[in-house]
Coordinates of C-alpha atoms and ligand atoms in Angstrom, one line a residue:
Chain A
M14 CA -11.7 -4.2 22.2
S15 CA -14.5 -5.3 20.7
P16 CA -17.0 -2.7 21.1
R17 CA -18.8 -4.0 18.3
A18 CA -20.4 -6.7 20.3
D19 CA -21.2 -4.4 23.4
T20 CA -23.4 -1.6 21.4
A21 CA -25.4 -4.5 20.0
T22 CA -27.3 -4.4 22.9
M23 CA -27.3 -1.1 23.2
A24 CA -28.9 1.9 20.6
K25 CA -26.9 2.0 17.8
P26 CA -24.1 4.8 17.7
S27 CA -24.2 6.9 15.0
L28 CA -21.4 9.5 13.0
D29 CA -23.0 12.8 12.0
V30 CA -20.7 12.1 9.2
N31 CA -22.6 15.2 7.1
R32 CA -20.5 17.0 9.3
I33 CA -17.1 15.1 9.4
R34 CA -17.4 15.3 5.9
S35 CA -17.9 19.3 6.4
D36 CA -14.0 18.9 8.5
F37 CA -12.2 17.7 5.4
P38 CA -11.7 20.2 2.4
I39 CA -10.0 18.1 -0.3
L40 CA -13.7 16.1 0.3
S41 CA -15.5 19.0 -1.6
R42 CA -13.0 19.1 -4.6
T43 CA -13.8 16.8 -8.1
V44 CA -11.7 14.8 -10.4
H45 CA -12.4 15.1 -13.9
A46 CA -15.4 16.9 -13.2
L47 CA -17.0 15.3 -10.9
P48 CA -17.1 15.1 -7.1
L49 CA -14.3 13.2 -5.3
V50 CA -15.3 9.7 -4.2
Y51 CA -12.1 8.9 -2.1
L52 CA -11.8 5.4 -2.2
D53 CA -8.1 4.9 -1.2
N54 CA -8.5 5.5 2.9
A55 CA -6.6 2.6 3.4
A56 CA -3.0 4.5 1.4
T57 CA -3.6 7.5 3.0
T58 CA -6.5 9.2 4.8
Q59 CA -7.2 12.5 3.7
K60 CA -6.8 15.2 6.5
P61 CA -9.0 17.6 9.0
E62 CA -8.9 21.1 8.4
S63 CA -8.0 20.4 12.5
V64 CA -4.9 19.2 11.8
I65 CA -4.1 21.3 8.8
D66 CA -4.3 24.5 10.8
A67 CA -1.7 22.9 13.4
M68 CA 1.0 22.1 11.6
S69 CA 0.6 25.5 9.3
T70 CA 0.0 27.7 12.9
Y71 CA 3.0 25.7 14.2
Y72 CA 5.2 27.3 11.7
R73 CA 3.5 30.7 11.6
S74 CA 3.5 31.2 15.1
V75 CA 6.3 28.4 17.5
N76 CA 8.6 27.5 15.4
S77 CA 12.4 26.3 16.5
N78 CA 13.9 23.2 17.7
I79 CA 12.6 21.8 20.9
H80 CA 15.3 20.3 23.4
R81 CA 18.0 22.7 22.9
G82 CA 17.1 26.4 23.6
V83 CA 15.9 28.1 26.3
H84 CA 14.3 31.2 24.6
A85 CA 10.6 31.2 24.5
L86 CA 10.0 30.2 21.0
S87 CA 12.1 26.7 22.2
E88 CA 9.8 26.0 25.1
E89 CA 6.4 26.6 23.3
A90 CA 7.8 24.0 20.7
T91 CA 9.8 21.4 23.3
E92 CA 6.0 21.9 25.6
A93 CA 4.1 21.0 22.3
Y94 CA 6.0 18.1 21.0
E95 CA 5.7 16.5 24.3
N96 CA 2.1 16.7 24.7
V97 CA 1.4 15.4 21.9
R98 CA 3.5 12.2 23.1
E99 CA 0.9 12.4 26.0
L100 CA -1.8 11.9 23.7
A101 CA -0.4 9.7 22.5
R102 CA 0.2 7.6 25.1
Q103 CA -3.4 8.0 26.0
F104 CA -4.4 7.1 22.7
I105 CA -3.4 3.4 22.6
N106 CA -4.0 3.9 26.3
A107 CA 0.2 2.8 26.6
A108 CA 1.9 2.5 30.3
S109 CA 4.5 5.8 30.2
T110 CA 5.0 8.5 27.5
R111 CA 8.5 6.4 28.2
E112 CA 7.7 4.0 26.0
I113 CA 5.8 6.6 23.4
I114 CA 8.6 6.8 20.2
F115 CA 7.7 8.8 18.0
V116 CA 9.4 7.7 14.6
R117 CA 8.6 8.1 10.2
G118 CA 5.9 5.9 10.7
T119 CA 5.0 2.0 10.9
T120 CA 7.8 1.1 8.2
E121 CA 10.5 3.0 10.4
G122 CA 9.1 1.7 13.7
I123 CA 9.3 -2.0 12.4
N124 CA 13.1 -1.3 11.6
L125 CA 14.1 0.2 14.1
V126 CA 13.0 -2.9 16.1
A127 CA 14.5 -4.9 13.7
S128 CA 17.9 -3.2 13.5
A129 CA 18.2 -2.4 17.9
F130 CA 16.4 -5.5 19.4
V131 CA 16.4 -8.2 16.7
P132 CA 20.3 -9.0 17.1
T133 CA 20.2 -8.8 20.9
I134 CA 17.8 -11.6 21.5
V135 CA 19.0 -14.1 17.9
Q136 CA 21.6 -16.4 17.6
P137 CA 22.0 -18.4 14.5
G138 CA 19.5 -20.8 13.9
D139 CA 16.4 -19.1 15.9
E140 CA 13.6 -17.9 14.0
I141 CA 11.8 -14.3 13.6
L142 CA 7.5 -15.8 13.2
I143 CA 5.1 -13.7 10.5
T144 CA 2.3 -14.4 9.2
G145 CA 1.8 -15.3 5.1
L146 CA -0.7 -11.6 5.2
E147 CA 2.4 -9.1 5.9
H148 CA 3.0 -5.5 4.2
H149 CA 6.4 -5.9 2.4
S150 CA 7.3 -3.4 6.1
N151 CA 6.6 -6.3 7.9
I152 CA 8.4 -9.3 6.7
V153 CA 11.5 -6.9 4.6
P154 CA 13.0 -5.4 7.8
W155 CA 13.3 -9.1 9.0
Q156 CA 14.5 -11.0 6.1
L157 CA 17.1 -8.0 6.4
V158 CA 18.2 -9.1 10.2
C159 CA 18.3 -12.4 9.6
G160 CA 20.5 -11.9 6.9
Q161 CA 22.9 -10.1 9.7
T162 CA 22.1 -12.4 12.5
G163 CA 21.9 -16.0 11.3
A164 CA 17.9 -16.3 12.1
T165 CA 15.3 -17.1 9.8
L166 CA 12.1 -15.9 9.1
R167 CA 9.3 -18.1 9.0
V168 CA 5.6 -17.5 8.1
V169 CA 2.2 -19.1 9.3
P170 CA -0.1 -19.5 6.3
I171 CA -3.7 -17.6 5.7
S172 CA -6.7 -20.2 5.0
D173 CA -8.7 -19.0 1.8
E174 CA -10.7 -16.4 3.8
G175 CA -7.6 -15.2 4.3
E176 CA -7.5 -15.5 8.0
V177 CA -4.6 -16.5 10.1
R178 CA -5.5 -20.4 11.4
I179 CA -4.4 -19.8 15.9
D180 CA -3.5 -23.6 15.4
E181 CA -1.3 -23.3 13.1
F182 CA 0.6 -20.0 14.8
A183 CA 0.7 -22.3 18.2
R184 CA 2.8 -25.0 16.0
K185 CA 4.9 -22.9 14.4
L186 CA 5.9 -21.1 17.5
T187 CA 9.2 -23.1 18.9
P188 CA 12.1 -23.2 21.7
R189 CA 14.1 -21.2 18.8
T190 CA 11.4 -18.5 18.6
K191 CA 12.6 -15.6 19.4
L192 CA 9.6 -13.1 17.6
V193 CA 6.2 -12.7 16.4
A194 CA 5.5 -10.3 13.9
I195 CA 1.7 -9.8 12.9
A196 CA -0.4 -7.4 11.9
H197 CA -3.2 -6.3 13.9
V198 CA -6.0 -5.5 10.5
S199 CA -4.5 -6.7 7.2
N200 CA -4.2 -3.5 4.6
A201 CA -5.4 -6.5 1.9
L202 CA -7.7 -8.2 2.5
G203 CA -9.2 -6.3 5.3
T204 CA -8.5 -9.7 8.3
V205 CA -8.6 -8.0 11.6
N206 CA -6.1 -10.4 13.4
P207 CA -7.2 -12.5 17.2
M208 CA -4.3 -10.2 18.0
K209 CA -4.7 -10.7 22.0
S210 CA -5.2 -14.6 21.7
M211 CA -2.3 -14.4 19.4
V212 CA 0.3 -12.8 21.8
A213 CA -1.0 -14.3 24.6
H214 CA 0.2 -17.6 22.9
A215 CA 3.3 -16.8 22.5
H216 CA 3.6 -15.2 25.6
E217 CA 3.1 -18.7 27.5
R218 CA 6.2 -19.6 26.0
G219 CA 7.9 -16.1 26.7
I220 CA 8.0 -15.3 23.4
P221 CA 7.6 -11.1 22.6
V222 CA 5.1 -9.7 19.6
L223 CA 5.6 -7.0 17.9
I224 CA 1.9 -5.6 16.2
D225 CA 2.1 -3.5 13.0
G226 CA -1.1 -1.4 13.8
A227 CA -0.8 0.7 10.2
Q228 CA -4.9 -0.8 9.9
A229 CA -6.1 -0.4 12.7
V230 CA -5.8 2.8 14.7
P231 CA -8.0 4.8 12.5
H232 CA -10.2 1.8 12.8
I233 CA -10.8 0.6 16.0
Q234 CA -9.5 1.4 19.4
V235 CA -6.6 -0.2 20.7
D236 CA -5.4 -0.4 23.7
V237 CA -1.8 -1.8 24.1
R238 CA -1.9 -2.7 27.7
D239 CA -5.1 -4.9 27.1
L240 CA -3.3 -6.8 24.1
G241 CA -0.5 -7.8 25.7
A242 CA 1.7 -5.6 22.7
D243 CA 5.8 -5.5 23.5
F244 CA 5.5 -3.4 20.5
Y245 CA 2.6 -1.5 18.1
A246 CA 3.6 0.4 15.5
F247 CA 1.9 3.0 13.3
S248 CA 1.5 5.9 11.1
A249 CA -0.3 9.2 11.5
H250 CA -1.1 9.0 7.6
K251 CA -3.5 6.6 7.8
M252 CA -5.4 7.5 10.8
Y253 CA -6.7 12.0 9.6
G254 CA -2.6 12.7 10.1
P255 CA 0.7 13.8 8.6
T256 CA 2.9 12.2 6.4
G257 CA 6.4 11.4 7.4
V258 CA 5.7 10.6 10.8
G259 CA 4.1 7.7 12.9
V260 CA 4.9 5.9 16.9
L261 CA 6.8 2.2 17.7
Y262 CA 5.2 1.7 21.5
G263 CA 7.7 -0.6 23.4
K264 CA 7.5 -2.0 26.9
V265 CA 9.8 -0.1 28.8
E266 CA 11.9 -3.3 29.9
L267 CA 12.6 -3.9 26.5
L268 CA 13.3 -0.2 24.8
E269 CA 15.5 -0.2 27.7
R270 CA 17.9 -3.1 27.1
M271 CA 17.9 -2.4 23.4
T272 CA 20.8 -0.6 21.6
P273 CA 19.6 3.0 19.9
Y274 CA 18.7 3.3 16.4
Q275 CA 20.3 6.6 15.2
G276 CA 23.0 8.2 16.3
G277 CA 23.0 12.3 16.7
G278 CA 21.9 14.4 18.4
D279 CA 19.3 13.9 20.9
M280 CA 19.6 10.7 21.9
I281 CA 22.8 11.1 23.4
K282 CA 23.3 12.7 27.2
S283 CA 27.2 13.7 26.6
V284 CA 29.6 12.6 23.9
S285 CA 33.3 13.1 24.4
F286 CA 35.5 10.9 22.2
E287 CA 36.1 8.3 23.7
R288 CA 32.2 7.7 25.1
T289 CA 29.1 8.8 24.7
T290 CA 26.3 8.5 27.4
Y291 CA 22.9 7.5 25.6
N292 CA 20.0 9.8 26.8
D293 CA 16.8 7.9 28.5
L294 CA 14.5 6.7 26.9
P295 CA 12.2 7.8 24.6
Y296 CA 14.8 10.1 23.5
K297 CA 17.5 7.5 22.8
F298 CA 15.1 6.5 19.6
E299 CA 15.1 10.2 18.8
A300 CA 17.8 10.8 17.3
G301 CA 18.3 14.2 15.2
T302 CA 15.7 17.5 14.7
P303 CA 12.4 15.0 14.5
N304 CA 9.3 15.5 12.6
I305 CA 8.2 18.3 14.9
A306 CA 5.4 19.5 12.6
G307 CA 3.9 16.1 11.7
V308 CA 4.2 15.7 15.2
I309 CA 1.6 18.1 16.0
G310 CA -0.2 17.4 12.8
L311 CA -0.5 14.0 15.0
G312 CA -1.4 15.5 18.1
E313 CA -4.1 17.0 16.3
A314 CA -5.4 13.8 14.3
I315 CA -5.8 12.4 17.5
R316 CA -7.7 14.9 19.2
Y317 CA -9.9 15.4 16.2
L318 CA -10.7 11.3 16.4
S319 CA -11.2 11.1 20.2
R320 CA -14.4 14.1 20.0
L321 CA -15.9 10.9 18.3
D322 CA -17.1 8.3 19.3
R323 CA -14.8 5.0 18.7
A324 CA -17.7 2.9 18.3
A325 CA -19.4 4.5 15.8
I326 CA -16.1 4.7 13.8
E327 CA -16.6 1.1 13.8
H328 CA -19.6 0.4 13.8
H329 CA -20.3 3.2 10.4
E330 CA -17.5 1.4 9.0
H331 CA -18.3 -2.0 9.5
E332 CA -22.1 -1.0 7.6
L333 CA -20.1 0.4 4.6
L334 CA -17.9 -3.1 4.0
E335 CA -21.4 -4.6 4.7
Q336 CA -23.3 -2.2 2.1
C337 CA -19.9 -3.2 -0.3
T338 CA -19.9 -7.0 -0.1
S339 CA -23.3 -6.8 -1.0
M340 CA -23.0 -4.5 -4.1
L341 CA -20.0 -6.3 -4.9
K342 CA -21.7 -10.0 -4.9
E343 CA -24.3 -8.9 -7.2
I344 CA -22.1 -7.4 -10.1
E345 CA -21.1 -10.3 -12.5
G346 CA -17.8 -11.6 -12.4
V347 CA -16.6 -10.3 -8.6
R348 CA -14.4 -12.6 -6.7
L349 CA -13.8 -11.5 -2.9
I350 CA -9.9 -11.8 -2.2
G351 CA -10.3 -12.1 1.5
T352 CA -13.9 -12.5 3.1
A353 CA -12.7 -13.5 6.7
R354 CA -14.6 -13.0 9.0
E355 CA -13.5 -10.1 11.3
K356 CA -13.0 -7.1 9.2
A357 CA -12.1 -4.0 9.4
G358 CA -13.3 -1.4 6.0
V359 CA -11.1 -3.3 3.7
I360 CA -12.5 -4.8 0.3
S361 CA -10.2 -6.3 -2.1
F362 CA -11.3 -7.7 -5.2
V363 CA -10.9 -8.7 -9.0
I364 CA -13.9 -9.0 -11.6
E365 CA -13.3 -12.1 -14.2
G366 CA -11.4 -10.8 -17.0
I367 CA -10.5 -7.4 -17.0
H368 CA -7.5 -6.3 -15.3
P369 CA -7.2 -4.6 -12.0
H370 CA -5.8 -1.9 -13.7
D371 CA -8.4 -1.1 -16.5
I372 CA -10.8 -0.8 -14.3
G373 CA -8.7 1.4 -11.5
T374 CA -8.8 3.6 -14.5
I375 CA -12.6 3.1 -15.7
L376 CA -13.9 4.2 -11.8
D377 CA -10.7 7.0 -12.3
Q378 CA -12.8 8.1 -14.9
Q379 CA -15.7 8.4 -13.1
G380 CA -14.0 10.6 -10.2
I381 CA -13.5 7.4 -8.1
A382 CA -10.7 7.0 -5.9
V383 CA -8.8 3.3 -5.1
R384 CA -6.3 1.7 -5.2
T385 CA -5.5 -1.0 -7.9
G386 CA -2.1 -3.2 -7.6
H387 CA -0.2 -5.6 -4.7
H388 CA -1.2 -3.0 -2.2
C389 CA 3.1 -4.0 -1.4
A390 CA 2.1 -7.5 0.2
Q391 CA 2.9 -9.5 -3.5
P392 CA 2.7 -12.9 -0.9
V393 CA -0.3 -12.5 -0.4
M394 CA -1.3 -11.7 -4.5
E395 CA 0.7 -14.9 -4.3
R396 CA -1.1 -16.7 -2.2
F397 CA -4.5 -15.8 -3.8
G398 CA -3.2 -16.3 -7.3
V399 CA -4.0 -12.7 -9.1
P400 CA -1.3 -9.9 -9.8
A401 CA -2.9 -7.1 -8.3
T402 CA -6.3 -6.7 -7.0
V403 CA -9.1 -3.6 -7.0
R404 CA -9.6 -2.6 -3.2
A405 CA -11.5 -0.3 -2.0
S406 CA -11.0 0.8 1.7
F407 CA -13.8 3.3 3.6
A408 CA -12.8 6.1 6.3
I409 CA -15.3 7.9 8.2
Y410 CA -16.3 10.5 5.4
N411 CA -17.8 7.8 3.0
T412 CA -21.0 7.4 2.2
A413 CA -23.7 4.9 1.2
E414 CA -24.2 7.0 -1.6
E415 CA -20.4 6.7 -3.1
I416 CA -21.5 2.9 -2.5
D417 CA -23.3 3.5 -4.6
R418 CA -21.7 5.7 -7.2
L419 CA -18.7 2.5 -7.1
K420 CA -21.5 0.0 -8.3
T421 CA -22.2 2.6 -10.6
G422 CA -18.9 3.0 -12.1
L423 CA -18.2 -0.8 -11.6
L424 CA -21.3 -1.7 -14.0
K425 CA -19.6 1.1 -16.6
V426 CA -16.6 -1.2 -16.3
R427 CA -18.5 -4.0 -17.0
E428 CA -20.2 -2.1 -19.8
V429 CA -17.0 -1.2 -21.9
F430 CA -15.5 -5.0 -21.2
G431 CA -18.5 -6.6 -22.5
Chain B
M24 CA -14.6 13.8 -18.6
T25 CA -12.6 12.5 -20.9
D26 CA -14.8 9.4 -22.5
V27 CA -12.9 6.1 -20.9
R28 CA -13.4 4.5 -24.3
A29 CA -11.3 7.2 -25.9
L30 CA -8.6 4.4 -24.4
Y31 CA -10.7 1.5 -24.6
Q32 CA -11.2 1.6 -28.4
E33 CA -12.9 -1.3 -29.9
V34 CA -9.5 -2.7 -31.6
I35 CA -7.9 -2.6 -28.4
L36 CA -10.5 -4.4 -26.5
D37 CA -10.7 -7.1 -29.6
H38 CA -6.8 -7.5 -28.9
N39 CA -7.2 -7.8 -25.7
K40 CA -9.8 -10.7 -25.6
N41 CA -8.2 -12.0 -28.8
P42 CA -4.2 -11.5 -28.3
R43 CA -3.3 -12.6 -31.9
N44 CA 0.1 -14.4 -32.2
F45 CA -0.7 -15.4 -28.2
R46 CA 2.3 -18.3 -28.3
V47 CA 5.2 -20.1 -27.5
M48 CA 7.5 -20.3 -29.9
E49 CA 9.5 -23.1 -29.9
D50 CA 12.1 -22.3 -32.2
A51 CA 12.7 -18.3 -31.3
D52 CA 16.2 -17.2 -31.5
Q53 CA 15.2 -14.9 -28.7
F54 CA 13.0 -14.8 -25.8
L55 CA 13.1 -11.8 -23.2
E56 CA 10.9 -10.6 -20.4
G57 CA 9.3 -8.0 -19.9
Y58 CA 7.9 -6.8 -16.4
N59 CA 6.6 -4.4 -14.9
P60 CA 6.3 -4.4 -11.0
L61 CA 3.8 -1.4 -10.9
C62 CA 1.2 -3.7 -11.3
G63 CA 2.7 -6.7 -12.1
D64 CA 2.4 -7.3 -16.1
R65 CA 4.8 -10.0 -17.3
Y66 CA 4.9 -10.8 -21.3
V67 CA 7.4 -13.0 -22.9
L68 CA 8.0 -12.2 -25.9
Y69 CA 10.0 -14.3 -28.8
L70 CA 11.3 -13.4 -31.7
R71 CA 13.1 -15.1 -34.6
M72 CA 15.7 -13.5 -36.6
N73 CA 16.2 -13.9 -40.8
G74 CA 19.0 -11.7 -41.0
E75 CA 18.6 -8.8 -40.5
T76 CA 14.4 -9.6 -40.7
I77 CA 12.2 -9.9 -37.4
S78 CA 9.9 -13.4 -39.8
D79 CA 8.8 -14.0 -36.6
V80 CA 7.3 -12.8 -33.2
S81 CA 4.6 -14.1 -30.4
F82 CA 4.8 -14.0 -26.4
T83 CA 2.8 -15.0 -24.2
G84 CA 1.7 -13.5 -20.5
S85 CA -0.5 -11.8 -18.5
G86 CA -1.3 -7.4 -17.6
C87 CA -4.6 -5.2 -18.6
A88 CA -5.5 -4.6 -21.7
I89 CA -3.5 -1.9 -22.6
S90 CA -0.5 -3.8 -22.4
K91 CA -1.7 -7.5 -23.4
A92 CA -3.5 -5.2 -26.6
S93 CA -0.2 -3.0 -27.6
A94 CA 2.4 -6.7 -27.6
S95 CA -0.8 -8.3 -29.7
V96 CA -1.0 -4.9 -31.7
M97 CA 2.8 -5.0 -32.5
S98 CA 2.6 -8.7 -33.0
T99 CA 0.7 -8.0 -36.0
I100 CA 3.3 -5.4 -37.6
V101 CA 6.2 -5.5 -36.9
K102 CA 6.5 -9.1 -38.2
G103 CA 8.3 -8.9 -41.8
R104 CA 9.4 -5.8 -41.0
K105 CA 13.3 -5.0 -40.6
R106 CA 15.5 -4.1 -37.5
E107 CA 15.9 -0.7 -38.6
E108 CA 12.6 -0.2 -39.2
A109 CA 11.0 -1.6 -35.8
L110 CA 13.5 0.6 -34.3
R111 CA 11.8 3.6 -36.4
L112 CA 8.1 2.2 -35.4
F113 CA 9.8 1.6 -31.2
E114 CA 10.3 5.6 -31.6
Q115 CA 7.1 6.6 -33.3
F116 CA 4.7 4.6 -31.1
H117 CA 6.3 6.3 -28.5
D118 CA 5.7 9.7 -29.5
L119 CA 2.6 8.7 -29.9
V120 CA 1.2 7.6 -26.4
T121 CA 3.8 10.1 -24.9
G122 CA 1.8 12.6 -26.7
H123 CA 4.7 14.2 -28.8
N124 CA 3.4 12.9 -32.0
D125 CA 2.9 15.8 -33.9
S126 CA 5.4 15.5 -36.8
H127 CA 7.0 13.0 -37.7
I128 CA 4.6 9.9 -38.3
H129 CA 4.3 8.7 -41.6
P130 CA 0.1 8.1 -41.2
E131 CA 0.3 4.4 -43.0
N132 CA 2.9 3.3 -40.4
L133 CA 0.4 4.4 -38.0
G134 CA -2.4 2.6 -39.4
R135 CA -3.1 0.5 -36.1
L136 CA -1.4 1.5 -34.1
A137 CA -3.5 5.1 -34.2
V138 CA -5.7 2.9 -31.7
F139 CA -3.3 4.3 -29.0
A140 CA -3.2 8.0 -29.2
G141 CA -5.5 7.9 -26.8
V142 CA -3.0 6.5 -24.1
S143 CA -1.6 9.8 -23.9
E144 CA -4.3 11.0 -21.4
F145 CA -3.8 8.8 -19.3
P146 CA -0.1 9.2 -18.4
A147 CA -0.2 6.1 -16.0
R148 CA -1.4 3.6 -18.7
V149 CA 2.1 4.6 -20.8
K150 CA 3.7 2.0 -19.6
C151 CA 1.3 -0.5 -19.9
A152 CA 1.1 0.7 -23.8
S153 CA 4.9 0.6 -24.1
L154 CA 6.0 -2.9 -22.0
A155 CA 6.1 -4.6 -25.2
W156 CA 8.3 -2.7 -26.8
H157 CA 10.7 -2.1 -24.9
T158 CA 10.6 -5.6 -24.5
L159 CA 11.0 -5.9 -28.3
K160 CA 13.6 -2.7 -28.5
A161 CA 16.1 -4.7 -25.9
I162 CA 15.6 -8.1 -28.5
L163 CA 16.3 -6.3 -31.2
Q164 CA 19.2 -4.2 -29.4
E165 CA 20.5 -7.4 -28.1
Q166 CA 19.9 -7.0 -24.2
K167 CA 20.1 -9.7 -22.0
T168 CA 18.2 -8.5 -19.0
A169 CA 14.8 -8.6 -18.7
V170 CA 13.0 -5.5 -18.6
T171 CA 10.8 -3.2 -16.3
T172 CA 9.0 -0.5 -16.9
E173 CA 10.4 1.1 -13.5
Ligands
PLP511 C1 -0.6 -3.1 7.2 C2 0.9 -2.1 6.8 N1 1.5 -1.9 7.9 C3 2.9 -1.0 7.1 C4 2.0 0.0 6.4 C5 3.7 1.0 6.5 O1 3.2 1.7 6.2 P1 3.8 3.1 6.1 O2 4.2 3.2 5.7 O3 3.9 4.4 6.7 O4 5.3 3.9 7.2 C6 1.3 0.4 5.9 C7 0.8 1.1 4.6 O5 1.0 0.6 3.8 C8 0.5 -1.1 5.9 O6 -1.3 -1.1 5.5

């Protein structure tokens, strides 16, 4: 789980960033007549040519529905689709493809667990535990199901650095806690949570853990069995794949016990008006025609990432993070929001007296895409007493020169605002 | 590249730094919150009416330079105006920032509002510029619930 430590003693792994950049067609475009500097990767990453091609090839020469025809196209499409399930299994080291459910993305994965699992395990007065750094998609589904079941949502506070205190976390695990749901990596702060020990604490008390992996999979090699995750959700579009598709991993024992999420075609074995028999895993949770082209794009994104050295990715993004952090500290009035010891390539900051929205506009005029706003994490903004932040987030194709461009851009902001 | 100075004119930067009529009005007849959930801009606009005339206007809150300067400039312009006049100014301002300003704006009315003409080149910022104006319109039309730009 921690290649950074492992590789410290070995030769530093490196990425051929120029070559990677040439794989991403969008990176050669300009914005406001300047070369694009794309630093909004936590919102969504760009797509390599191979992913775009795989999806277009699918529509051009394979397109048909899956799991239903005996004709050649349907068989090819089904095979391509199911191959991705195996790729996804390997990607997160799940035990079986029965544990890989294709969904629309992280949000749907979490909602699936909230509606098909939680009602089977909670009584009124029971608790679901989350942390103070969650994305709205790891808050609202739990609020909804708490409202329906009479359970209570409890929150582990975060420190001034943006870390979840493990002692506080352990204290909040009570006999009433029935599920823990935590982001592996925070999209607003960059904090990497110590998932393995958090899961161990919860498991000591027999409590299952859902991990929101949306921001983790593009940056760190994830092994769901090593983590001990009971559920792990992620989105293809944040790891160089297409929008509208993602994966929910769940342990077989839990998935078996769960009620279906949506009803429809594909999720059934037989239907009569008196009685319906549900399909086996994972199809029980995949009602209706899925995003077949999207799944194929996800498969290509996994292949693309797997061809790269994952330790080198971590190392590269960590260097950008450090370079950007030191650069920001030299800019007058900058306050970093989120200074955890363990961080992925996400930096949030504010500049005293200048609203993030104004910073975003001035950077945009210089061809630099950053995110400004609350990053779907309003409780985090409230915790740090800011209405919004500016967020720069890094990917495999970002360069040291781009951090220099960001610096120039921020100096321009300072100049305009005097 | 459009020069960002087309948007961030000196007058705007000045009103952002030193907003006019930036205070709670204890004896306001009406006040209303304006909120832009996208960027968290949040203001309260206070109004005192004397019959059909806006006798005093003030605001509090926080947000980006464009929204704050717009609220500030607006407060200096609508004070002393009749309700109908202020509503007409709203329309003119709206046309200006959305780029529909060719026809019917009288230059003498435009006056200080003209500094916001640059907003029309920045579609993402139209909501910032018009937040206070939407709030004013809602008060003048006696809308009771908080205004949001969404
Ligand atoms: C930490 C985290 N969780 C969940 C999500 C939701 O992902 P999606 O919108 O792809 O469902 C995001 C994306 O913004 C995220 O950053």
